[in-house]
Amino acid sequence: MIPRGLRNNNPGNIRQSSTTYKGEISPSRDKEFKQFETVAYGYRAMFVALHYYHSKLGLKSIRKMINRWAPPSENDTGSYIRTVSRLSNHDPDKTIDLQNRNLMLGIVAAMSKVENGQDAVISDVIEGWKLYKADRK
């Protein structure tokens, strides 16, 4: 069975909120999670959200970002942080350089793996990065 996040083209399992992303399907047929036109738009939304966490909320490390993304009240956040740190080969407490393409691809692909239980298709993650870099709104 295809995981819910991938069925929704939402590999980060971004919940419904007042934030609207490019490529978002509105109204979503899923009452809890956003749906996107393509999985690349779903990855783009993840990059946009992480940029917001970093630049507006001051959450500049994997640990801080994941604590917000997947709070301990709903998730095994410690395991999530360890997995993303290991798969992206980045210390969980070290500041993330948002301009480092390979690092950001690794972080988002790792988050998608945690969220969906299967490896991300890296070409989709790259396409999401390209969409994000073209216009971050």
CSV table of N, CA, C and O in Angstrom, one decimal:
chain,number,residue,atom,x,y,z
A,1,MET,N,0.8,-1.2,0.0
A,1,MET,CA,0.0,0.0,0.0
A,1,MET,C,0.9,1.2,0.0
A,1,MET,O,1.9,1.3,0.7
A,2,ILE,N,0.5,2.2,-0.8
A,2,ILE,CA,1.2,3.5,-0.8
A,2,ILE,C,0.9,4.3,0.4
A,2,ILE,O,-0.2,4.5,0.8
A,3,PRO,N,2.0,4.8,1.1
A,3,PRO,CA,1.8,5.6,2.3
A,3,PRO,C,0.9,6.9,2.0
A,3,PRO,O,1.0,7.4,0.9
A,4,ARG,N,0.2,7.3,3.0
A,4,ARG,CA,-0.7,8.4,2.9
A,4,ARG,C,0.0,9.7,2.4
A,4,ARG,O,-0.5,10.4,1.5
A,5,GLY,N,1.2,9.9,2.9
A,5,GLY,CA,2.0,11.1,2.5
A,5,GLY,C,2.2,11.1,1.0
A,5,GLY,O,2.2,12.1,0.3
A,6,LEU,N,2.6,9.9,0.4
A,6,LEU,CA,2.8,9.8,-1.0
A,6,LEU,C,1.6,9.8,-1.8
A,6,LEU,O,1.5,10.4,-2.9
A,7,ARG,N,0.5,9.2,-1.3
A,7,ARG,CA,-0.8,9.3,-2.0
A,7,ARG,C,-1.3,10.8,-2.1
A,7,ARG,O,-1.9,11.1,-3.1
A,8,ASN,N,-0.9,11.6,-1.1
A,8,ASN,CA,-1.3,13.0,-1.1
A,8,ASN,C,-0.3,13.9,-1.8
A,8,ASN,O,-0.4,15.1,-1.9
A,9,ASN,N,0.8,13.3,-2.4
A,9,ASN,CA,1.9,14.0,-2.9
A,9,ASN,C,2.5,15.0,-1.9
A,9,ASN,O,2.9,16.1,-2.2
A,10,ASN,N,2.4,14.6,-0.6
A,10,ASN,CA,2.8,15.3,0.5
A,10,ASN,C,3.8,14.5,1.4
A,10,ASN,O,3.4,14.0,2.4
A,11,PRO,N,5.0,14.4,0.9
A,11,PRO,CA,6.0,13.5,1.5
A,11,PRO,C,6.4,13.9,2.9
A,11,PRO,O,6.9,13.1,3.7
A,12,GLY,N,6.1,15.1,3.3
A,12,GLY,CA,6.4,15.6,4.7
A,12,GLY,C,5.2,15.5,5.6
A,12,GLY,O,5.3,15.8,6.8
A,13,ASN,N,4.1,15.0,5.1
A,13,ASN,CA,2.9,14.9,5.9
A,13,ASN,C,2.6,16.3,6.5
A,13,ASN,O,2.3,16.4,7.7
A,14,ILE,N,2.6,17.3,5.7
A,14,ILE,CA,2.2,18.7,6.2
A,14,ILE,C,0.8,18.7,6.5
A,14,ILE,O,-0.1,18.4,5.7
A,15,ARG,N,0.4,19.1,7.7
A,15,ARG,CA,-1.0,19.2,8.2
A,15,ARG,C,-1.7,20.3,7.6
A,15,ARG,O,-1.1,21.3,7.2
A,16,GLN,N,-3.0,20.2,7.5
A,16,GLN,CA,-3.9,21.3,7.1
A,16,GLN,C,-3.6,22.5,8.0
A,16,GLN,O,-3.4,22.4,9.2
A,17,SER,N,-3.5,23.7,7.4
A,17,SER,CA,-3.3,24.9,8.2
A,17,SER,C,-3.7,26.1,7.3
A,17,SER,O,-4.1,25.9,6.2
A,18,SER,N,-3.6,27.3,7.8
A,18,SER,CA,-3.9,28.5,7.1
A,18,SER,C,-2.8,28.8,6.0
A,18,SER,O,-3.1,29.6,5.1
A,19,THR,N,-1.7,28.2,6.1
A,19,THR,CA,-0.6,28.5,5.2
A,19,THR,C,-1.0,27.8,3.9
A,19,THR,O,-1.4,26.6,3.8
A,20,THR,N,-0.8,28.5,2.7
A,20,THR,CA,-1.1,27.9,1.4
A,20,THR,C,0.2,27.9,0.7
A,20,THR,O,1.0,28.9,0.6
A,21,TYR,N,0.5,26.8,0.0
A,21,TYR,CA,1.7,26.6,-0.7
A,21,TYR,C,1.4,26.5,-2.2
A,21,TYR,O,0.3,26.0,-2.6
A,22,LYS,N,2.4,26.8,-3.1
A,22,LYS,CA,2.2,26.6,-4.5
A,22,LYS,C,2.0,25.2,-4.8
A,22,LYS,O,2.7,24.3,-4.1
A,23,GLY,N,1.1,24.8,-5.7
A,23,GLY,CA,0.9,23.5,-6.1
A,23,GLY,C,-0.1,22.7,-5.1
A,23,GLY,O,-0.3,21.5,-5.3
A,24,GLU,N,-0.6,23.4,-4.1
A,24,GLU,CA,-1.5,22.8,-3.1
A,24,GLU,C,-2.8,22.6,-3.8
A,24,GLU,O,-3.3,23.5,-4.5
A,25,ILE,N,-3.5,21.5,-3.5
A,25,ILE,CA,-4.8,21.2,-4.0
A,25,ILE,C,-5.8,21.8,-2.9
A,25,ILE,O,-5.7,21.4,-1.8
A,26,SER,N,-6.7,22.6,-3.4
A,26,SER,CA,-7.7,23.2,-2.4
A,26,SER,C,-9.0,23.2,-3.0
A,26,SER,O,-9.2,23.6,-4.2
A,27,PRO,N,-10.0,22.6,-2.3
A,27,PRO,CA,-9.8,22.0,-1.0
A,27,PRO,C,-9.2,20.6,-1.1
A,27,PRO,O,-9.4,19.9,-2.1
A,28,SER,N,-8.5,20.2,-0.1
A,28,SER,CA,-7.9,18.9,0.0
A,28,SER,C,-9.0,17.9,0.3
A,28,SER,O,-9.9,18.1,1.0
A,29,ARG,N,-8.8,16.7,-0.3
A,29,ARG,CA,-9.8,15.6,0.0
A,29,ARG,C,-9.4,14.9,1.3
A,29,ARG,O,-10.2,14.2,1.8
A,30,ASP,N,-8.2,15.2,1.8
A,30,ASP,CA,-7.8,14.7,3.1
A,30,ASP,C,-8.0,15.8,4.1
A,30,ASP,O,-7.5,16.9,4.0
A,31,LYS,N,-8.8,15.5,5.1
A,31,LYS,CA,-9.2,16.5,6.1
A,31,LYS,C,-8.1,16.8,7.1
A,31,LYS,O,-8.1,17.9,7.7
A,32,GLU,N,-7.1,16.0,7.2
A,32,GLU,CA,-6.0,16.3,8.1
A,32,GLU,C,-4.7,16.8,7.5
A,32,GLU,O,-4.0,17.6,8.1
A,33,PHE,N,-4.4,16.3,6.3
A,33,PHE,CA,-3.2,16.7,5.6
A,33,PHE,C,-3.4,17.3,4.3
A,33,PHE,O,-4.3,17.0,3.6
A,34,LYS,N,-2.4,18.2,3.9
A,34,LYS,CA,-2.5,18.9,2.7
A,34,LYS,C,-2.3,17.9,1.5
A,34,LYS,O,-1.6,16.8,1.7
A,35,GLN,N,-2.7,18.2,0.3
A,35,GLN,CA,-2.5,17.5,-0.9
A,35,GLN,C,-1.9,18.4,-1.9
A,35,GLN,O,-2.2,19.6,-1.9
A,36,PHE,N,-1.0,17.9,-2.7
A,36,PHE,CA,-0.3,18.7,-3.7
A,36,PHE,C,-0.5,18.1,-5.1
A,36,PHE,O,-0.7,16.9,-5.2
A,37,GLU,N,-0.4,18.9,-6.1
A,37,GLU,CA,-0.5,18.5,-7.5
A,37,GLU,C,0.5,17.4,-7.9
A,37,GLU,O,0.1,16.5,-8.6
A,38,THR,N,1.7,17.6,-7.4
A,38,THR,CA,2.8,16.6,-7.7
A,38,THR,C,3.6,16.4,-6.4
A,38,THR,O,3.6,17.3,-5.5
A,39,VAL,N,4.3,15.3,-6.4
A,39,VAL,CA,5.2,15.1,-5.2
A,39,VAL,C,6.3,16.2,-5.2
A,39,VAL,O,6.7,16.6,-4.1
A,40,ALA,N,6.7,16.7,-6.3
A,40,ALA,CA,7.7,17.8,-6.3
A,40,ALA,C,7.2,19.0,-5.6
A,40,ALA,O,8.0,19.6,-4.8
A,41,TYR,N,6.0,19.3,-5.8
A,41,TYR,CA,5.4,20.5,-5.0
A,41,TYR,C,5.3,20.2,-3.5
A,41,TYR,O,5.5,21.0,-2.7
A,42,GLY,N,5.1,18.9,-3.2
A,42,GLY,CA,5.1,18.5,-1.8
A,42,GLY,C,6.5,18.7,-1.2
A,42,GLY,O,6.7,19.2,-0.1
A,43,TYR,N,7.5,18.3,-1.9
A,43,TYR,CA,8.9,18.5,-1.5
A,43,TYR,C,9.2,20.0,-1.4
A,43,TYR,O,9.9,20.5,-0.5
A,44,ARG,N,8.8,20.8,-2.4
A,44,ARG,CA,9.0,22.2,-2.4
A,44,ARG,C,8.4,22.8,-1.1
A,44,ARG,O,9.0,23.6,-0.4
A,45,ALA,N,7.2,22.4,-0.7
A,45,ALA,CA,6.6,22.9,0.5
A,45,ALA,C,7.4,22.6,1.7
A,45,ALA,O,7.5,23.4,2.7
A,46,MET,N,8.1,21.4,1.8
A,46,MET,CA,9.0,21.1,2.9
A,46,MET,C,10.1,22.1,2.9
A,46,MET,O,10.5,22.6,4.0
A,47,PHE,N,10.7,22.3,1.8
A,47,PHE,CA,11.9,23.3,1.8
A,47,PHE,C,11.4,24.7,2.2
A,47,PHE,O,12.1,25.4,3.0
A,48,VAL,N,10.2,25.1,1.8
A,48,VAL,CA,9.7,26.4,2.2
A,48,VAL,C,9.4,26.4,3.7
A,48,VAL,O,9.8,27.4,4.4
A,49,ALA,N,8.9,25.4,4.3
A,49,ALA,CA,8.6,25.3,5.7
A,49,ALA,C,9.9,25.3,6.5
A,49,ALA,O,10.0,26.1,7.5
A,50,LEU,N,10.9,24.6,6.1
A,50,LEU,CA,12.2,24.6,6.8
A,50,LEU,C,12.9,25.9,6.7
A,50,LEU,O,13.5,26.4,7.7
A,51,HIS,N,12.7,26.6,5.6
A,51,HIS,CA,13.3,27.9,5.4
A,51,HIS,C,12.6,28.9,6.4
A,51,HIS,O,13.3,29.7,7.1
A,52,TYR,N,11.3,28.8,6.6
A,52,TYR,CA,10.5,29.6,7.5
A,52,TYR,C,11.0,29.3,9.0
A,52,TYR,O,11.3,30.2,9.8
A,53,TYR,N,11.1,28.0,9.3
A,53,TYR,CA,11.6,27.6,10.6
A,53,TYR,C,13.0,28.3,10.9
A,53,TYR,O,13.2,28.8,12.0
A,54,HIS,N,13.9,28.2,10.0
A,54,HIS,CA,15.2,28.7,10.1
A,54,HIS,C,15.3,30.2,10.2
A,54,HIS,O,15.8,30.8,11.2
A,55,SER,N,14.6,30.9,9.2
A,55,SER,CA,14.8,32.4,9.1
A,55,SER,C,13.8,33.2,10.0
A,55,SER,O,14.2,34.2,10.5
A,56,LYS,N,12.6,32.6,10.2
A,56,LYS,CA,11.6,33.4,11.0
A,56,LYS,C,11.5,32.9,12.4
A,56,LYS,O,11.2,33.7,13.3
A,57,LEU,N,11.7,31.6,12.7
A,57,LEU,CA,11.5,31.1,14.0
A,57,LEU,C,12.8,30.9,14.8
A,57,LEU,O,12.8,30.5,15.9
A,58,GLY,N,13.9,31.0,14.0
A,58,GLY,CA,15.3,30.8,14.7
A,58,GLY,C,15.6,29.3,15.0
A,58,GLY,O,16.5,29.1,15.8
A,59,LEU,N,14.9,28.4,14.3
A,59,LEU,CA,15.2,27.0,14.5
A,59,LEU,C,16.2,26.6,13.4
A,59,LEU,O,15.9,26.3,12.3
A,60,LYS,N,17.5,26.6,13.8
A,60,LYS,CA,18.5,26.5,12.8
A,60,LYS,C,19.3,25.1,12.8
A,60,LYS,O,20.2,25.0,12.0
A,61,SER,N,18.8,24.2,13.5
A,61,SER,CA,19.4,22.8,13.5
A,61,SER,C,18.4,21.8,13.3
A,61,SER,O,17.2,22.0,13.4
A,62,ILE,N,18.9,20.6,12.9
A,62,ILE,CA,18.0,19.5,12.7
A,62,ILE,C,17.1,19.2,14.0
A,62,ILE,O,15.9,19.1,13.9
A,63,ARG,N,17.8,19.2,15.1
A,63,ARG,CA,17.1,19.0,16.4
A,63,ARG,C,15.9,20.0,16.6
A,63,ARG,O,14.8,19.6,16.9
A,64,LYS,N,16.2,21.2,16.4
A,64,LYS,CA,15.2,22.3,16.6
A,64,LYS,C,14.1,22.2,15.6
A,64,LYS,O,12.9,22.3,15.9
A,65,MET,N,14.5,22.0,14.4
A,65,MET,CA,13.5,21.9,13.3
A,65,MET,C,12.5,20.7,13.5
A,65,MET,O,11.3,20.8,13.4
A,66,ILE,N,13.1,19.5,13.8
A,66,ILE,CA,12.3,18.3,13.9
A,66,ILE,C,11.4,18.4,15.2
A,66,ILE,O,10.3,17.9,15.1
A,67,ASN,N,11.9,19.0,16.2
A,67,ASN,CA,11.1,19.2,17.4
A,67,ASN,C,9.8,19.9,17.1
A,67,ASN,O,8.8,19.7,17.7
A,68,ARG,N,9.9,20.9,16.1
A,68,ARG,CA,8.7,21.6,15.7
A,68,ARG,C,7.9,20.8,14.7
A,68,ARG,O,6.7,20.8,14.8
A,69,TRP,N,8.6,20.2,13.7
A,69,TRP,CA,7.9,19.5,12.7
A,69,TRP,C,7.2,18.2,13.2
A,69,TRP,O,6.1,18.0,12.8
A,70,ALA,N,7.8,17.5,14.1
A,70,ALA,CA,7.2,16.3,14.6
A,70,ALA,C,7.3,16.3,16.2
A,70,ALA,O,8.2,15.6,16.8
A,71,PRO,N,6.5,17.1,16.8
A,71,PRO,CA,6.6,17.3,18.3
A,71,PRO,C,6.5,16.0,19.1
A,71,PRO,O,5.8,15.0,18.7
A,72,PRO,N,7.2,15.9,20.2
A,72,PRO,CA,7.2,14.7,21.1
A,72,PRO,C,5.8,14.3,21.5
A,72,PRO,O,5.6,13.1,21.8
A,73,SER,N,4.8,15.2,21.5
A,73,SER,CA,3.5,14.8,21.9
A,73,SER,C,2.8,13.9,20.9
A,73,SER,O,1.8,13.2,21.2
A,74,GLU,N,3.3,13.8,19.7
A,74,GLU,CA,2.7,13.0,18.6
A,74,GLU,C,3.7,12.0,18.0
A,74,GLU,O,3.2,11.1,17.3
A,75,ASN,N,5.0,12.1,18.3
A,75,ASN,CA,6.0,11.3,17.6
A,75,ASN,C,7.1,10.9,18.5
A,75,ASN,O,7.3,11.4,19.6
A,76,ASP,N,7.9,9.9,18.0
A,76,ASP,CA,9.1,9.6,18.7
A,76,ASP,C,10.2,10.5,18.1
A,76,ASP,O,10.9,10.2,17.2
A,77,THR,N,10.2,11.7,18.6
A,77,THR,CA,11.0,12.8,18.0
A,77,THR,C,12.5,12.5,18.1
A,77,THR,O,13.2,12.8,17.2
A,78,GLY,N,12.9,11.9,19.2
A,78,GLY,CA,14.3,11.6,19.3
A,78,GLY,C,14.8,10.6,18.2
A,78,GLY,O,15.9,10.8,17.6
A,79,SER,N,14.0,9.6,17.9
A,79,SER,CA,14.3,8.7,16.9
A,79,SER,C,14.3,9.4,15.5
A,79,SER,O,15.2,9.2,14.7
A,80,TYR,N,13.4,10.3,15.3
A,80,TYR,CA,13.2,11.0,14.1
A,80,TYR,C,14.5,11.9,13.9
A,80,TYR,O,15.1,11.9,12.8
A,81,ILE,N,14.9,12.6,14.9
A,81,ILE,CA,16.1,13.4,14.8
A,81,ILE,C,17.4,12.6,14.5
A,81,ILE,O,18.2,12.9,13.6
A,82,ARG,N,17.5,11.5,15.2
A,82,ARG,CA,18.7,10.6,15.0
A,82,ARG,C,18.7,10.1,13.6
A,82,ARG,O,19.8,10.0,12.9
A,83,THR,N,17.6,9.7,13.1
A,83,THR,CA,17.5,9.1,11.7
A,83,THR,C,17.9,10.2,10.7
A,83,THR,O,18.7,10.0,9.8
A,84,VAL,N,17.3,11.4,10.8
A,84,VAL,CA,17.5,12.5,9.8
A,84,VAL,C,19.0,12.9,9.9
A,84,VAL,O,19.7,13.1,8.9
A,85,SER,N,19.5,13.0,11.1
A,85,SER,CA,21.0,13.4,11.3
A,85,SER,C,21.9,12.3,10.7
A,85,SER,O,22.8,12.7,9.9
A,86,ARG,N,21.6,11.0,10.9
A,86,ARG,CA,22.4,10.0,10.3
A,86,ARG,C,22.3,9.9,8.8
A,86,ARG,O,23.4,9.9,8.1
A,87,LEU,N,21.1,10.0,8.3
A,87,LEU,CA,21.0,9.8,6.8
A,87,LEU,C,21.5,11.1,6.1
A,87,LEU,O,21.9,10.9,4.9
A,88,SER,N,21.4,12.2,6.7
A,88,SER,CA,21.9,13.4,6.0
A,88,SER,C,23.4,13.7,6.4
A,88,SER,O,24.0,14.6,5.8
A,89,ASN,N,23.9,12.9,7.3
A,89,ASN,CA,25.3,13.0,7.7
A,89,ASN,C,25.6,14.4,8.2
A,89,ASN,O,26.6,15.1,7.9
A,90,HIS,N,24.7,14.9,9.1
A,90,HIS,CA,24.8,16.3,9.7
A,90,HIS,C,24.5,16.2,11.2
A,90,HIS,O,23.5,15.7,11.5
A,91,ASP,N,25.4,16.8,11.9
A,91,ASP,CA,25.2,16.8,13.4
A,91,ASP,C,23.9,17.4,13.7
A,91,ASP,O,23.5,18.5,13.2
A,92,PRO,N,23.1,16.8,14.6
A,92,PRO,CA,21.7,17.3,14.9
A,92,PRO,C,21.7,18.7,15.5
A,92,PRO,O,20.7,19.4,15.5
A,93,ASP,N,22.8,19.1,16.1
A,93,ASP,CA,22.9,20.4,16.8
A,93,ASP,C,23.7,21.5,16.1
A,93,ASP,O,23.8,22.6,16.5
A,94,LYS,N,24.2,21.1,14.9
A,94,LYS,CA,25.0,22.1,14.1
A,94,LYS,C,24.0,22.9,13.2
A,94,LYS,O,23.0,22.4,12.7
A,95,THR,N,24.3,24.2,13.1
A,95,THR,CA,23.5,25.1,12.3
A,95,THR,C,23.5,24.5,10.8
A,95,THR,O,24.5,24.1,10.3
A,96,ILE,N,22.3,24.6,10.2
A,96,ILE,CA,22.1,24.2,8.9
A,96,ILE,C,22.3,25.4,7.9
A,96,ILE,O,21.7,26.5,8.2
A,97,ASP,N,23.0,25.2,6.9
A,97,ASP,CA,23.2,26.2,5.8
A,97,ASP,C,22.1,25.9,4.8
A,97,ASP,O,22.2,24.9,4.0
A,98,LEU,N,21.1,26.8,4.7
A,98,LEU,CA,20.0,26.6,3.8
A,98,LEU,C,20.4,26.7,2.4
A,98,LEU,O,19.6,26.2,1.5
A,99,GLN,N,21.5,27.2,2.1
A,99,GLN,CA,22.0,27.3,0.7
A,99,GLN,C,22.8,26.1,0.2
A,99,GLN,O,23.1,26.0,-0.9
A,100,ASN,N,23.1,25.2,1.2
A,100,ASN,CA,23.8,24.0,0.9
A,100,ASN,C,22.9,23.0,0.3
A,100,ASN,O,22.1,22.2,1.0
A,101,ARG,N,22.8,22.9,-1.1
A,101,ARG,CA,21.9,22.1,-1.8
A,101,ARG,C,21.9,20.6,-1.4
A,101,ARG,O,20.9,20.0,-1.1
A,102,ASN,N,23.1,20.1,-1.3
A,102,ASN,CA,23.3,18.7,-1.0
A,102,ASN,C,22.8,18.4,0.4
A,102,ASN,O,22.2,17.3,0.7
A,103,LEU,N,23.1,19.2,1.3
A,103,LEU,CA,22.7,19.1,2.7
A,103,LEU,C,21.1,19.1,2.8
A,103,LEU,O,20.5,18.2,3.4
A,104,MET,N,20.6,20.1,2.2
A,104,MET,CA,19.1,20.3,2.2
A,104,MET,C,18.4,19.1,1.5
A,104,MET,O,17.4,18.6,2.0
A,105,LEU,N,18.9,18.6,0.4
A,105,LEU,CA,18.4,17.5,-0.3
A,105,LEU,C,18.4,16.3,0.7
A,105,LEU,O,17.4,15.5,0.8
A,106,GLY,N,19.5,16.1,1.4
A,106,GLY,CA,19.7,15.0,2.3
A,106,GLY,C,18.7,15.0,3.5
A,106,GLY,O,18.1,14.0,3.9
A,107,ILE,N,18.6,16.2,4.0
A,107,ILE,CA,17.7,16.4,5.2
A,107,ILE,C,16.2,16.1,4.8
A,107,ILE,O,15.5,15.3,5.4
A,108,VAL,N,15.8,16.7,3.7
A,108,VAL,CA,14.4,16.5,3.2
A,108,VAL,C,14.1,15.1,2.8
A,108,VAL,O,13.1,14.5,3.1
A,109,ALA,N,15.1,14.5,2.1
A,109,ALA,CA,14.9,13.0,1.7
A,109,ALA,C,14.8,12.2,3.0
A,109,ALA,O,14.0,11.2,3.0
A,110,ALA,N,15.6,12.5,4.0
A,110,ALA,CA,15.6,11.7,5.2
A,110,ALA,C,14.3,11.9,5.9
A,110,ALA,O,13.7,10.9,6.5
A,111,MET,N,13.8,13.1,6.0
A,111,MET,CA,12.5,13.4,6.6
A,111,MET,C,11.4,12.6,5.9
A,111,MET,O,10.5,12.0,6.5
A,112,SER,N,11.4,12.6,4.6
A,112,SER,CA,10.4,11.9,3.8
A,112,SER,C,10.5,10.4,4.1
A,112,SER,O,9.5,9.7,4.3
A,113,LYS,N,11.7,9.8,4.3
A,113,LYS,CA,11.8,8.4,4.6
A,113,LYS,C,11.2,8.1,6.0
A,113,LYS,O,10.5,7.1,6.2
A,114,VAL,N,11.4,9.0,7.0
A,114,VAL,CA,10.8,8.8,8.3
A,114,VAL,C,9.3,8.9,8.2
A,114,VAL,O,8.6,8.1,8.7
A,115,GLU,N,8.8,9.9,7.4
A,115,GLU,CA,7.4,10.1,7.3
A,115,GLU,C,6.7,9.0,6.6
A,115,GLU,O,5.5,8.7,6.9
A,116,ASN,N,7.3,8.4,5.6
A,116,ASN,CA,6.6,7.4,4.7
A,116,ASN,C,7.1,6.0,4.8
A,116,ASN,O,6.5,5.1,4.1
A,117,GLY,N,8.2,5.8,5.5
A,117,GLY,CA,8.7,4.4,5.6
A,117,GLY,C,9.4,3.9,4.4
A,117,GLY,O,9.6,2.6,4.3
A,118,GLN,N,9.7,4.7,3.4
A,118,GLN,CA,10.5,4.2,2.3
A,118,GLN,C,11.3,5.4,1.7
A,118,GLN,O,11.1,6.5,2.0
A,119,ASP,N,12.4,5.0,1.0
A,119,ASP,CA,13.3,6.0,0.5
A,119,ASP,C,12.6,6.9,-0.4
A,119,ASP,O,11.8,6.6,-1.2
A,120,ALA,N,13.1,8.2,-0.3
A,120,ALA,CA,12.6,9.2,-1.3
A,120,ALA,C,13.2,8.9,-2.7
A,120,ALA,O,14.3,8.4,-2.8
A,121,VAL,N,12.4,9.3,-3.7
A,121,VAL,CA,12.9,9.3,-5.0
A,121,VAL,C,13.7,10.6,-5.2
A,121,VAL,O,13.1,11.7,-5.2
A,122,ILE,N,15.0,10.5,-5.3
A,122,ILE,CA,15.8,11.7,-5.2
A,122,ILE,C,15.6,12.7,-6.4
A,122,ILE,O,15.6,13.9,-6.2
A,123,SER,N,15.2,12.2,-7.5
A,123,SER,CA,14.8,13.1,-8.6
A,123,SER,C,13.6,14.0,-8.3
A,123,SER,O,13.6,15.1,-8.7
A,124,ASP,N,12.7,13.4,-7.5
A,124,ASP,CA,11.5,14.2,-7.0
A,124,ASP,C,12.0,15.3,-6.0
A,124,ASP,O,11.5,16.4,-6.0
A,125,VAL,N,12.9,14.9,-5.1
A,125,VAL,CA,13.4,15.9,-4.1
A,125,VAL,C,14.1,17.0,-4.8
A,125,VAL,O,14.0,18.2,-4.5
A,126,ILE,N,14.9,16.6,-5.8
A,126,ILE,CA,15.7,17.6,-6.6
A,126,ILE,C,14.7,18.6,-7.3
A,126,ILE,O,14.9,19.8,-7.4
A,127,GLU,N,13.7,18.0,-7.9
A,127,GLU,CA,12.7,18.9,-8.6
A,127,GLU,C,12.0,19.8,-7.6
A,127,GLU,O,11.7,21.0,-7.9
A,128,GLY,N,11.7,19.3,-6.4
A,128,GLY,CA,11.2,20.2,-5.4
A,128,GLY,C,12.1,21.3,-5.0
A,128,GLY,O,11.7,22.4,-4.8
A,129,TRP,N,13.4,21.0,-4.9
A,129,TRP,CA,14.4,22.0,-4.6
A,129,TRP,C,14.4,23.1,-5.7
A,129,TRP,O,14.5,24.3,-5.4
A,130,LYS,N,14.4,22.6,-7.0
A,130,LYS,CA,14.4,23.6,-8.1
A,130,LYS,C,13.2,24.5,-8.0
A,130,LYS,O,13.3,25.7,-8.2
A,131,LEU,N,12.0,23.9,-7.7
A,131,LEU,CA,10.8,24.8,-7.6
A,131,LEU,C,10.9,25.7,-6.4
A,131,LEU,O,10.6,26.9,-6.5
A,132,TYR,N,11.5,25.3,-5.3
A,132,TYR,CA,11.7,26.1,-4.2
A,132,TYR,C,12.7,27.3,-4.5
A,132,TYR,O,12.4,28.4,-4.2
A,133,LYS,N,13.8,27.0,-5.2
A,133,LYS,CA,14.8,28.0,-5.5
A,133,LYS,C,14.2,29.0,-6.5
A,133,LYS,O,14.6,30.1,-6.5
A,134,ALA,N,13.3,28.6,-7.4
A,134,ALA,CA,12.7,29.4,-8.4
A,134,ALA,C,11.8,30.5,-7.7
A,134,ALA,O,11.8,31.6,-8.2
A,135,ASP,N,11.1,30.1,-6.7
A,135,ASP,CA,10.2,31.0,-6.0
A,135,ASP,C,9.8,30.4,-4.7
A,135,ASP,O,9.1,29.5,-4.6
A,136,ARG,N,10.2,31.1,-3.6
A,136,ARG,CA,10.0,30.5,-2.3
A,136,ARG,C,8.6,30.8,-1.6
A,136,ARG,O,8.4,30.6,-0.5
A,137,LYS,N,7.7,31.4,-2.3
A,137,LYS,CA,6.4,31.7,-1.7
A,137,LYS,C,5.5,30.5,-1.7
A,137,LYS,O,5.6,29.6,-2.4
